Amino acid sequence: MEIFRAPKLVRHIKVDQSTTELDREWIVTNGLGGYASGTIAGINTRRFHGWLIAALPAPHGRMMMLNHIEETLRIDDRTYHLTADDLSRATQTDTVSPFLKSFRLEDGLPVFTYASDEFMLEKKLCMIHKQNTTYITYRLMKGNAAELDLRPGIDIRPHEASLRGPKHEDYRFCAVFNGFELTVANDLPPLLMAWVGDHTRFGLATREIAELRYRIEQSRGYDSTGNLWGPGCFSVRLSEGDSASLIASTEHWAHVNALNPEQAFAAEAERQRRLLRSAPMDARTGLAAELVLAADQFVITPVGRTADTVQANSIGDQVCTIIAGYHWFTDWGRDTMISLEGLTLSTGRHREAEYILRSFAKYIRNGLIPNMFPEGKTSGLYHTADASLWFFHAANRYIEETGDTETLELLLPKLLDILEHHQKGTDFGIGVDHADGLLRQGADGYQLTWMDAKVDDWVVTPRRGKAIEINALWYNALCVTAGWLGSVGDMGRAAELSERAARVYESFNERFWSSELGYCYDIVDQEGGGNDPSLRPNQVFSISLPHAVLDPDRWQPVLNVVREQLLTPYGLRSLAPGDPNYKVRYDGDLRVRDAAYHQGTVWAWLIGPYFDAWLRANPDDWDSGRIILANFEAEMSESGVGTISEVFDAEPPFTPRGCIAQAWSVAEVLRCTLKLRAGEQSRIRRKLHKESQAVR
């Protein structure tokens, strides 16, 4: 059997000395929700930037452990500041080191190159999978007799907390046999640091850096100045070809010592090779392969849910979930179910998909799955009207892909329970209106659909009433469940659900379609009465889901107006231009941003349902499909390098905003990329077959 040899995936970023490199960010993750992240320029512009953000059990959650490393190279009497000589001044003025010459992602891992006429130094990093351990390796590629100095800056705190962390006098730093330990609180693990290589040494020289500015936090209206504390200087003498590695970890020393730096990078390379080997053939090269590695960053084993882990392990399962986005999101039920197909099924990770579905099935309460698990908590919040309905879609895609009847047998009673709770009525006003069979939702103070912005007591888009995508999902859930019941021989209940679905179909097309508008209402029977004529992308789901609830004669008119008013190079606008509530930019403080979050802001993940809907209405129009997806490869070099952002401004230049890496953005672009490749290959095969028939 031939061994799969994955070609090296390299994404080169042309580096200039402008502040552009402060806007390009990289991220490396560890399969637990922990990460390392920063800017290409090497200057921390967010509270989330650091070399080790550890994912710790509740009640801690993700903790910033190692923020900054000031790097200086000395050759003879010349000093080269690879980051900044005066950290406070450099961050205040947003300078970029003139010695940073190139940046690339190599199989998803960052590699920095610093150079002058005298030297070339390469820096790369990785994290150990399912460990809170970061390896940073420096190698002198050209030059001789160079002294490399590293001065850490530390502020141990929850990664989303105030920037004014512990008092510096609370830090306790000491040398141990294997390296160094820094402790700040008895209930936190110590930060372990090892400095590995020939001719390495450490000089104790504590320092404090005050009033450090994080410019993106400032622009977003958050706490934006903080302090760092440093224990001293790690130094090493390098000759050409020599390397040294700094290891930072919250694990036990036995774990840290289990892999030397070379082995750590080799282990991560082998893990990535296995990810690509497990992926479909079309996903093993090019953009799709990069997206497979990007997708891996979101599939995690959550730490701290001890009871769930023990229960799952006792029957041979694992607890598995999806981080909605980096840096600040946790695992969200809605995002998980929307992303499941792209992140797991499209990448050949069927076992993880099974674990995710089984894990969430355990959390069902009153017919709802959790909307989210807050940072550092072991229980979820349930304020969502659509996550449970997306659960049906995710389960359907999984079962169609795998034919896993055992998982269907386990899930089916729980899915039927969800349907019955919705039929009778459940929390937050979610329930069927028996007058027309449509699903309504809404409760004061809650934002229950995916358009869920809320500031204090202000729900920006409450959408209370009968929301269009909720009813498209409701119809789809009834249809797929009827099919499952039929497959197991329960014809009576299958017929009952089919009758419910037929009634929903009739009511939907009678109530939601507006001949006057030429498209669908976003909400019918809205709070306060009447129907909402706002032109939003939610109507696309009435075409894109496997069981389309909108009459086929209305597909093309809807898609035409969506293409003209909502489609952009990076997704769909959340509201059409010209609407009084339309906002061009998603920027500013929290209140200003949330006012724009679903009022025009472009969402990348919506490109997936639009892609599906367009091809359903226009079979074999793969040329349009290619155009729809054309801009995402270039975008992967702009904001979050190697991944796809959460949202974009509504007008050119469509500046990326929000999270630099969003699960459903990556998932949907990957899924559609593979669907496009399969469609184009099918078209080529049909053309060749037709030509061969003509020759005969």
XYZ file of C-alpha atoms in Angstrom:
696
model
C 0.000 0.000 0.000
C 1.361 3.416 -0.971
C 1.948 5.761 1.976
C 0.296 9.136 1.555
C 2.909 11.879 1.421
C 1.254 15.228 1.911
C 2.913 18.009 -0.090
C 4.085 20.847 2.126
C 1.458 23.569 2.343
C 3.102 26.989 2.336
C 1.314 30.341 2.404
C 3.783 33.189 1.864
C 2.981 36.675 3.127
C 4.833 39.582 1.599
C 5.990 41.701 4.519
C 6.273 45.468 4.360
C 7.167 47.913 7.088
C 3.787 49.627 7.293
C 1.185 49.022 9.957
C -0.401 46.434 7.633
C 1.479 43.741 9.511
C -0.299 44.829 12.696
C -3.597 43.873 11.048
C -2.453 40.433 9.944
C -2.676 37.886 12.724
C -1.669 34.251 13.147
C -3.032 31.604 15.473
C -1.930 28.133 16.569
C -4.246 25.947 18.659
C -3.906 22.853 20.849
C -7.144 20.854 20.516
C -8.333 21.943 23.975
C -9.395 25.490 23.165
C -5.988 26.892 24.131
C -3.901 28.809 21.632
C -0.960 31.047 20.816
C -1.595 34.101 18.665
C -0.154 37.429 17.633
C 0.502 39.818 14.775
C 3.017 39.265 12.017
C 4.716 42.440 13.236
C 5.298 40.826 16.618
C 3.450 43.548 18.541
C 0.474 42.552 20.650
C -2.560 44.595 19.643
C -5.204 42.512 21.457
C -5.592 41.308 25.033
C -5.719 37.834 23.470
C -2.252 37.942 21.922
C 0.352 35.779 23.586
C 2.601 32.762 23.239
C 0.645 30.540 25.608
C -3.041 30.872 26.389
C -3.736 27.678 28.327
C -7.133 25.959 28.442
C -7.598 25.066 32.110
C -10.448 23.257 33.900
C -13.337 25.214 35.384
C -13.571 27.627 37.009
C -10.529 29.081 35.236
C -11.159 28.567 31.546
C -8.541 29.960 29.185
C -5.699 31.765 30.932
C -3.079 34.090 29.511
C 0.214 32.643 30.745
C 2.946 34.107 28.521
C 2.155 37.389 26.795
C 5.188 38.771 25.075
C 8.811 37.989 24.227
C 11.176 40.832 23.442
C 13.824 39.493 21.042
C 17.239 41.025 20.441
C 20.178 39.736 18.392
C 23.717 41.009 19.010
C 26.663 40.508 16.653
C 29.924 42.102 17.761
C 29.007 45.658 18.738
C 25.819 45.803 16.664
C 22.365 45.215 18.148
C 19.337 44.158 16.108
C 15.898 44.581 17.715
C 13.721 41.856 16.230
C 10.659 43.066 18.102
C 11.301 46.240 20.081
C 14.070 47.628 22.250
C 11.610 49.653 24.347
C 8.426 47.615 24.540
C 6.223 50.416 25.792
C 7.441 52.918 23.216
C 7.227 50.432 20.347
C 3.665 49.469 21.094
C 2.625 53.084 21.527
C 4.021 54.057 18.124
C 3.116 50.779 16.361
C 6.551 50.299 14.821
C 7.550 47.212 12.857
C 11.041 45.776 13.024
C 12.992 46.569 9.838
C 14.641 43.157 10.165
C 11.412 41.198 9.689
C 11.799 40.119 6.071
C 9.235 37.388 5.550
C 6.431 35.436 7.132
C 4.872 32.196 6.035
C 2.556 29.483 7.237
C 4.181 26.114 6.728
C 1.594 23.357 7.137
C -0.402 25.830 9.197
C 2.463 26.807 11.532
C 3.971 30.322 11.595
C 7.559 30.854 10.445
C 9.206 34.298 10.780
C 12.446 35.256 9.026
C 14.595 38.143 10.292
C 17.621 39.229 8.289
C 20.235 41.862 7.505
C 23.486 41.740 5.575
C 25.066 40.003 8.568
C 22.522 37.401 9.594
C 19.369 35.439 8.890
C 17.380 34.086 11.826
C 14.303 31.879 11.544
C 11.666 31.549 14.256
C 8.889 28.966 14.264
C 6.427 27.666 16.816
C 4.000 24.860 17.505
C 1.746 23.646 20.304
C 1.483 20.043 21.421
C -1.918 18.580 20.645
C -4.113 18.313 23.743
C -1.438 19.883 25.939
C -0.972 23.441 27.116
C 2.602 23.588 25.841
C 4.186 25.937 23.299
C 7.552 25.382 21.594
C 9.331 28.370 20.013
C 12.500 27.532 18.104
C 15.091 30.025 16.851
C 17.648 28.917 14.252
C 20.524 31.011 12.919
C 20.420 30.328 9.167
C 23.280 32.696 8.294
C 25.854 34.469 10.428
C 28.230 33.617 13.230
C 28.967 34.430 16.846
C 25.488 35.869 17.446
C 23.965 36.424 20.887
C 20.193 36.019 21.077
C 18.411 37.529 24.081
C 14.768 36.830 24.975
C 12.999 38.861 27.655
C 9.528 37.530 28.526
C 6.692 39.851 29.531
C 3.989 38.242 31.665
C 0.507 39.106 32.940
C -1.230 35.930 34.112
C -5.012 36.440 33.884
C -8.153 35.043 32.225
C -7.653 35.750 28.543
C -10.737 37.969 28.280
C -10.384 39.646 31.675
C -9.121 43.044 32.724
C -5.615 43.856 31.561
C -4.639 44.859 35.054
C -3.846 41.403 36.360
C -2.038 40.270 39.504
C 0.178 42.544 41.522
C 3.735 42.045 40.399
C 4.861 41.317 43.935
C 2.603 38.230 43.833
C 4.744 36.548 41.183
C 7.077 33.864 42.544
C 9.803 32.828 40.104
C 12.344 30.112 40.821
C 14.829 27.826 39.101
C 14.248 24.077 39.230
C 16.176 21.116 37.873
C 14.450 21.193 34.462
C 14.127 24.938 34.019
C 12.052 27.616 35.739
C 8.654 27.912 37.411
C 6.504 31.005 37.826
C 3.619 30.881 40.302
C 1.039 33.564 40.992
C -1.828 31.781 42.797
C -2.185 28.499 44.643
C -5.200 27.411 42.604
C -3.424 27.928 39.261
C -0.776 25.639 37.799
C 2.649 27.258 37.555
C 4.035 28.479 34.269
C 6.933 26.182 33.413
C 9.681 27.545 31.184
C 12.594 25.630 29.709
C 15.399 27.122 27.604
C 16.822 24.316 25.469
C 20.012 24.351 23.414
C 23.786 24.510 23.652
C 25.312 27.547 25.345
C 22.012 28.718 26.883
C 21.831 30.723 30.090
C 19.439 32.842 32.113
C 20.037 36.129 33.879
C 17.698 37.162 36.662
C 16.705 40.806 36.263
C 13.093 41.550 37.101
C 11.381 44.480 35.433
C 7.941 46.032 35.103
C 6.382 47.512 31.976
C 3.500 49.851 32.745
C 0.651 51.330 30.711
C 1.114 49.064 27.697
C -1.476 49.907 25.013
C -3.415 47.322 23.005
C -4.704 49.321 20.070
C -7.437 46.965 18.820
C -8.922 46.731 22.299
C -8.884 50.521 22.412
C -10.684 50.780 19.060
C -13.312 48.266 20.270
C -14.027 50.257 23.408
C -12.539 47.776 25.882
C -9.963 48.024 28.650
C -6.861 48.713 26.571
C -3.869 49.387 28.830
C -2.108 46.967 31.113
C 1.147 46.004 32.754
C 3.675 43.234 32.209
C 6.243 41.718 34.526
C 9.491 40.127 33.428
C 11.747 37.710 35.376
C 14.897 38.312 33.367
C 16.693 37.387 30.166
C 17.146 34.046 28.381
C 20.338 34.167 26.323
C 22.165 31.868 23.938
C 25.258 32.043 21.776
C 24.565 30.847 18.232
C 26.782 29.895 15.328
C 25.440 29.287 11.836
C 23.063 26.313 11.880
C 22.603 26.379 15.675
C 19.183 26.536 17.292
C 17.638 27.135 20.705
C 14.069 26.646 21.884
C 11.936 28.247 24.553
C 9.256 25.954 25.978
C 6.301 27.350 27.939
C 3.795 25.030 29.572
C 1.251 24.515 32.337
C 1.638 20.725 32.205
C 3.772 18.578 34.503
C 7.491 18.471 33.871
C 7.143 14.817 32.853
C 4.988 15.928 29.918
C 7.326 18.765 28.991
C 10.352 16.473 29.025
C 8.628 13.752 26.996
C 9.371 15.555 23.717
C 12.384 17.633 22.804
C 11.705 20.555 20.436
C 12.650 18.632 17.309
C 10.350 15.775 18.299
C 7.536 18.198 19.104
C 7.590 19.739 15.633
C 7.887 16.286 14.058
C 4.894 15.052 16.067
C 2.752 17.959 14.931
C 3.832 17.411 11.307
C 2.842 13.745 11.573
C -0.519 14.656 13.105
C -1.220 17.050 10.248
C -0.176 14.408 7.712
C -2.729 12.061 9.248
C -5.436 14.729 9.075
C -4.826 15.144 5.355
C -4.541 11.401 4.780
C -7.959 10.927 6.413
C -9.537 13.690 4.331
C -11.197 13.015 0.957
C -8.781 12.946 -1.971
C -9.964 16.334 -3.236
C -9.161 17.879 0.157
C -5.519 16.801 0.313
C -3.950 19.547 -1.798
C -4.164 23.262 -2.406
C -6.708 25.565 -0.821
C -8.884 22.692 0.374
C -5.954 21.165 2.269
C -5.217 24.504 3.931
C -8.864 24.657 4.977
C -8.640 21.117 6.396
C -5.848 22.335 8.687
C -7.796 25.496 9.493
C -10.841 23.369 10.338
C -8.780 21.336 12.793
C -8.319 24.400 15.006
C -11.999 24.384 15.993
C -12.514 20.691 16.840
C -11.618 20.348 20.509
C -11.895 18.228 23.614
C -13.325 20.583 26.260
C -11.444 20.511 29.539
C -13.139 20.563 32.894
C -16.407 18.741 32.137
C -15.340 15.839 34.303
C -18.691 14.078 34.662
C -19.306 14.191 30.902
C -15.807 12.918 30.177
C -16.107 10.005 32.602
C -19.513 9.021 31.239
C -18.339 9.189 27.636
C -15.085 7.323 28.280
C -16.947 4.575 30.157
C -18.610 3.464 26.915
C -15.662 4.180 24.648
C -16.796 7.635 23.505
C -15.042 10.950 23.865
C -16.395 14.380 24.696
C -15.941 16.489 21.609
C -17.179 19.920 20.596
C -16.467 22.872 18.317
C -15.067 26.245 19.327
C -17.174 28.829 17.502
C -14.323 31.250 16.892
C -10.987 32.600 18.083
C -10.138 34.407 20.163
C -13.090 34.863 22.491
C -15.860 32.416 21.606
C -16.461 29.161 23.454
C -18.498 26.258 22.065
C -21.934 27.307 20.831
C -24.668 24.806 19.950
C -25.858 26.685 16.877
C -22.377 27.219 15.470
C -21.432 23.619 16.208
C -24.360 22.176 14.287
C -23.969 24.521 11.328
C -20.221 23.821 11.196
C -20.327 20.071 11.776
C -20.562 19.030 8.137
C -17.741 21.250 6.907
C -15.381 20.726 9.845
C -15.824 16.963 10.274
C -17.646 15.234 7.413
C -15.847 17.216 4.691
C -12.517 16.398 6.351
C -13.128 12.671 6.876
C -13.434 13.036 10.665
C -16.568 10.952 11.029
C -15.732 9.703 14.492
C -15.478 13.242 15.851
C -18.813 14.080 14.202
C -20.373 11.127 16.010
C -18.880 12.209 19.336
C -20.157 15.754 18.887
C -23.705 14.614 18.160
C -23.695 12.176 21.066
C -22.217 14.801 23.397
C -24.859 17.414 22.612
C -27.662 14.826 22.817
C -26.833 14.475 26.516
C -27.500 18.177 27.108
C -31.051 18.311 25.678
C -33.432 20.009 28.102
C -37.085 20.813 27.421
C -36.520 20.118 23.749
C -33.534 22.466 23.447
C -29.805 21.979 23.107
C -27.511 24.562 24.738
C -26.867 27.773 22.905
C -23.446 28.117 24.505
C -21.139 27.026 27.318
C -19.752 30.124 29.054
C -16.008 30.369 29.679
C -14.980 28.330 32.717
C -18.444 26.795 33.229
C -19.575 23.163 33.064
C -23.237 23.815 32.235
C -24.772 25.496 29.212
C -27.216 28.319 28.495
C -30.308 27.414 26.493
C -31.541 30.711 25.043
C -31.812 29.782 21.363
C -34.677 28.941 19.024
C -32.691 27.469 16.157
C -29.766 25.448 17.570
C -32.022 22.446 18.259
C -33.370 22.579 14.702
C -29.851 22.774 13.285
C -29.187 19.612 15.332
C -31.577 17.761 12.978
C -29.704 19.065 9.945
C -26.301 18.039 11.354
C -27.579 14.588 12.308
C -29.120 14.140 8.859
C -25.888 15.062 7.065
C -23.920 12.704 9.337
C -26.264 9.741 8.851
C -26.452 10.256 5.090
C -22.656 10.375 4.916
C -21.933 7.396 7.180
C -25.031 5.207 7.248
C -24.500 4.941 11.010
C -27.779 3.310 12.074
C -26.513 2.770 15.617
C -26.137 6.499 16.209
C -29.517 7.086 14.545
C -31.059 4.574 16.956
C -29.542 6.468 19.900
C -30.524 9.931 18.637
C -34.012 9.262 17.288
C -35.879 9.205 20.634
C -34.163 12.446 21.623
C -35.007 14.084 18.302
C -38.636 13.027 18.625
C -38.653 14.544 22.106
C -37.423 17.838 20.644
C -40.218 17.819 18.058
C -42.878 17.131 20.656
C -41.646 19.907 22.945
C -41.802 22.293 19.998
C -45.247 21.051 19.019
C -46.631 21.572 22.534
C -44.591 24.656 23.349
C -41.417 25.034 25.385
C -39.185 27.714 26.917
C -38.823 31.277 25.586
C -42.174 31.220 23.785
C -40.951 28.608 21.314
C -43.860 26.554 20.013
C -46.174 25.730 17.111
C -49.070 28.024 16.321
C -51.823 25.460 15.835
C -53.703 27.868 13.589
C -51.183 27.410 10.770
C -48.576 24.867 11.961
C -45.751 27.424 11.832
C -43.196 27.819 14.606
C -43.115 31.017 16.626
C -40.579 32.199 19.177
C -39.819 35.145 21.402
C -39.389 36.236 24.991
C -38.692 39.671 26.453
C -35.003 40.344 26.922
C -33.823 37.440 24.754
C -32.279 37.212 21.292
C -33.173 33.681 20.192
C -32.250 33.526 16.491
C -28.757 33.596 15.014
C -29.145 37.364 14.682
C -28.452 37.563 18.390
C -26.838 40.917 19.190
C -27.681 42.321 22.614
C -26.192 45.224 24.567
C -27.224 45.371 28.209
C -31.052 45.229 28.006
C -31.215 46.234 24.334
C -31.972 43.336 21.976
C -30.958 44.786 18.598
C -32.895 42.416 16.320
C -35.406 40.571 18.528
C -37.208 39.036 15.510
C -40.020 37.792 17.736
C -42.804 36.043 15.891
C -42.438 33.495 13.089
C -38.946 33.917 11.675
C -38.381 32.587 8.177
C -35.259 30.488 8.767
C -36.761 28.992 11.940
C -39.674 27.687 9.886
C -37.454 26.497 7.053
C -35.488 24.520 9.661
C -38.733 23.302 11.297
C -40.001 21.944 7.975
C -36.645 20.297 7.272
C -36.615 18.702 10.746
C -40.111 17.266 10.265
C -39.202 15.849 6.855
C -35.912 14.211 7.832
C -37.437 12.710 10.979
C -40.350 11.293 8.993
C -37.788 9.680 6.724
C -35.916 8.171 9.658
C -39.122 6.799 11.161
C -40.001 5.239 7.847
C -36.572 3.614 7.623
C -37.089 1.889 10.991
C -40.607 0.767 10.113
C -42.571 3.217 12.255
C -44.934 4.108 9.436
C -47.654 5.555 11.653
C -45.523 8.270 13.205
C -43.759 8.843 9.867
C -47.114 9.601 8.254
C -48.087 11.903 11.112
C -44.902 13.978 10.754
C -45.303 14.074 6.981
C -48.784 15.521 7.449
C -47.403 18.169 9.800
C -44.712 18.983 7.249
C -47.258 19.302 4.452
C -49.231 21.774 6.510
C -46.087 23.797 7.256
C -45.255 23.842 3.529
C -48.688 25.170 2.620
C -48.746 27.794 5.387
C -45.176 28.875 4.719
C -45.811 29.643 1.053
C -49.101 31.348 1.845
C -47.744 33.476 4.709
C -44.105 34.268 3.885
C -44.211 34.964 0.162
C -44.922 38.557 -0.860
C -45.889 39.071 -4.498
C -45.612 42.811 -3.971
C -42.025 42.623 -2.682
C -40.931 39.820 -4.992
C -39.273 38.023 -2.086
C -40.155 36.590 1.343
C -40.996 38.388 4.543
C -38.316 37.944 7.177
C -40.907 37.535 9.960
C -44.643 37.017 9.873
C -46.920 37.763 12.790
C -44.145 39.805 14.309
C -44.343 41.335 17.752
C -46.691 44.267 17.533
C -48.481 42.798 14.522
C -47.906 42.553 10.795
C -45.052 41.148 8.766
C -41.436 42.328 8.504
C -40.506 43.239 4.898
C -36.796 43.715 5.668
C -34.662 42.173 2.928
C -32.391 39.783 4.811
C -30.478 36.626 3.839
C -32.540 34.314 6.053
C -34.929 33.437 3.219
C -32.088 31.632 1.430
C -32.518 28.729 3.876
C -35.985 28.085 2.475
C -34.185 26.951 -0.698
C -30.824 25.637 0.507
C -31.812 23.065 3.137
C -32.181 19.443 1.951
C -35.977 19.733 2.186
C -36.741 23.128 0.655
C -39.944 24.662 1.995
C -40.263 27.441 -0.595
C -42.187 26.684 -3.800
C -39.656 26.106 -6.625
C -41.339 28.738 -8.815
C -40.164 31.338 -6.303
C -36.547 30.216 -5.984
C -35.089 32.288 -8.820
C -36.855 35.560 -7.918
C -35.537 35.255 -4.344
C -32.025 34.436 -5.500
C -32.015 37.275 -8.003
C -32.837 39.891 -5.369
C -30.361 38.333 -2.905
C -27.647 38.425 -5.562
C -28.399 42.033 -6.450
C -28.781 43.401 -2.903
C -26.985 41.104 -0.449
C -24.211 39.178 -2.215
C -20.629 40.438 -1.738
C -17.255 38.824 -2.452
C -17.082 37.516 1.142
C -20.612 36.430 1.976
C -24.085 37.911 2.277
C -25.070 41.200 3.838
C -27.349 40.758 6.816
C -29.583 43.605 5.634
C -30.052 45.264 2.266
C -28.621 48.714 1.497
C -31.290 51.374 1.573
C -32.976 50.010 4.674
C -33.178 52.702 7.388
C -31.322 50.383 9.787
C -28.526 49.552 7.323
C -24.992 50.017 8.699
C -21.914 50.152 6.475
C -19.189 49.420 9.033
C -18.838 46.974 11.891
C -16.466 49.035 14.005
C -16.297 51.106 17.168
C -17.263 50.304 20.735
C -19.497 47.382 21.718
C -22.781 49.252 21.396
C -21.914 50.666 17.973
C -20.673 47.292 16.721
C -23.679 45.349 17.948
C -25.974 47.905 16.336
C -24.349 46.914 13.017
C -23.762 43.195 13.689
C -26.871 42.040 11.796
C -27.848 45.289 10.133
C -25.782 45.078 6.971
C -22.550 43.472 8.173
C -21.424 40.676 5.831
C -21.301 37.143 7.242
C -18.926 34.739 5.516
C -20.751 31.572 6.555
C -23.858 32.617 4.604
C -21.934 32.006 1.388
C -22.602 28.289 1.974
C -26.415 28.316 1.933
C -26.384 30.831 -0.930
C -24.033 28.556 -2.903
C -26.340 25.572 -2.287
C -29.480 27.516 -3.132
C -28.031 28.931 -6.346
C -26.971 25.507 -7.595
C -30.324 23.991 -6.625
C -32.100 26.594 -8.735
C -29.420 26.544 -11.460
C -28.114 22.961 -11.706
C -24.648 22.615 -13.230
C -23.948 26.365 -13.169
C -20.523 25.630 -11.741
C -19.046 28.744 -13.340
C -21.190 30.897 -11.042
C -20.239 28.614 -8.170
C -16.578 29.307 -8.815
C -17.216 33.058 -8.871
C -19.129 32.896 -5.578
C -16.110 31.350 -3.815
C -13.352 33.107 -5.763
C -12.209 35.653 -3.172
C -11.683 33.532 -0.091
C -8.227 32.245 -0.969
C -6.835 35.783 -1.074
C -8.719 36.649 2.134
C -6.788 33.907 3.937
C -3.683 36.106 3.669
C -5.278 39.255 5.018
C -6.737 39.109 8.529
C -6.342 35.746 10.203
C -3.614 34.216 8.058
C -4.555 30.711 6.941
C -8.135 30.979 8.155
C -11.330 33.000 7.500
C -12.774 35.868 9.506
C -16.179 36.036 11.113
C -17.619 39.130 9.408
C -16.791 41.910 6.948
C -17.896 45.493 6.465
C -20.921 45.832 4.217
C -19.243 48.012 1.584
C -15.857 48.019 -0.213
C -13.140 47.374 0.732
C -15.122 44.857 2.855
C -12.676 45.088 5.756
C -12.595 41.844 7.786
C -13.892 42.243 11.337
C -14.830 40.247 14.400
C -13.047 36.990 15.121
C -10.001 36.357 12.948
C -10.915 32.654 12.750
C -14.572 31.573 12.705
C -15.703 27.948 12.631
C -18.705 28.278 10.345
C -16.818 30.567 7.938
C -14.102 27.946 7.433
C -16.605 25.081 7.466
C -18.872 26.477 4.778
C -16.106 27.632 2.447
C -14.412 24.220 2.723
C -17.660 22.333 2.194
C -18.553 24.399 -0.871
C -15.005 24.207 -2.256
C -15.220 20.417 -2.232
C -18.734 20.477 -3.667
C -17.465 22.741 -6.452
C -14.559 20.421 -7.229
C -16.864 17.408 -7.329
C -19.332 19.222 -9.584
C -16.670 20.376 -12.026
C -15.184 16.897 -12.200
C -18.633 15.463 -12.846
C -19.162 17.990 -15.631
C -15.839 17.008 -17.220
C -16.745 13.320 -17.024
C -20.106 13.946 -18.669
C -18.462 15.979 -21.403
C -15.904 13.254 -22.101
C -18.625 10.621 -22.111
C -20.692 12.685 -24.545
C -17.695 13.158 -26.823
C -16.878 9.445 -26.758
C -20.494 8.627 -27.628
C -20.354 11.062 -30.566
C -17.183 9.386 -31.875
C -18.911 6.006 -31.782
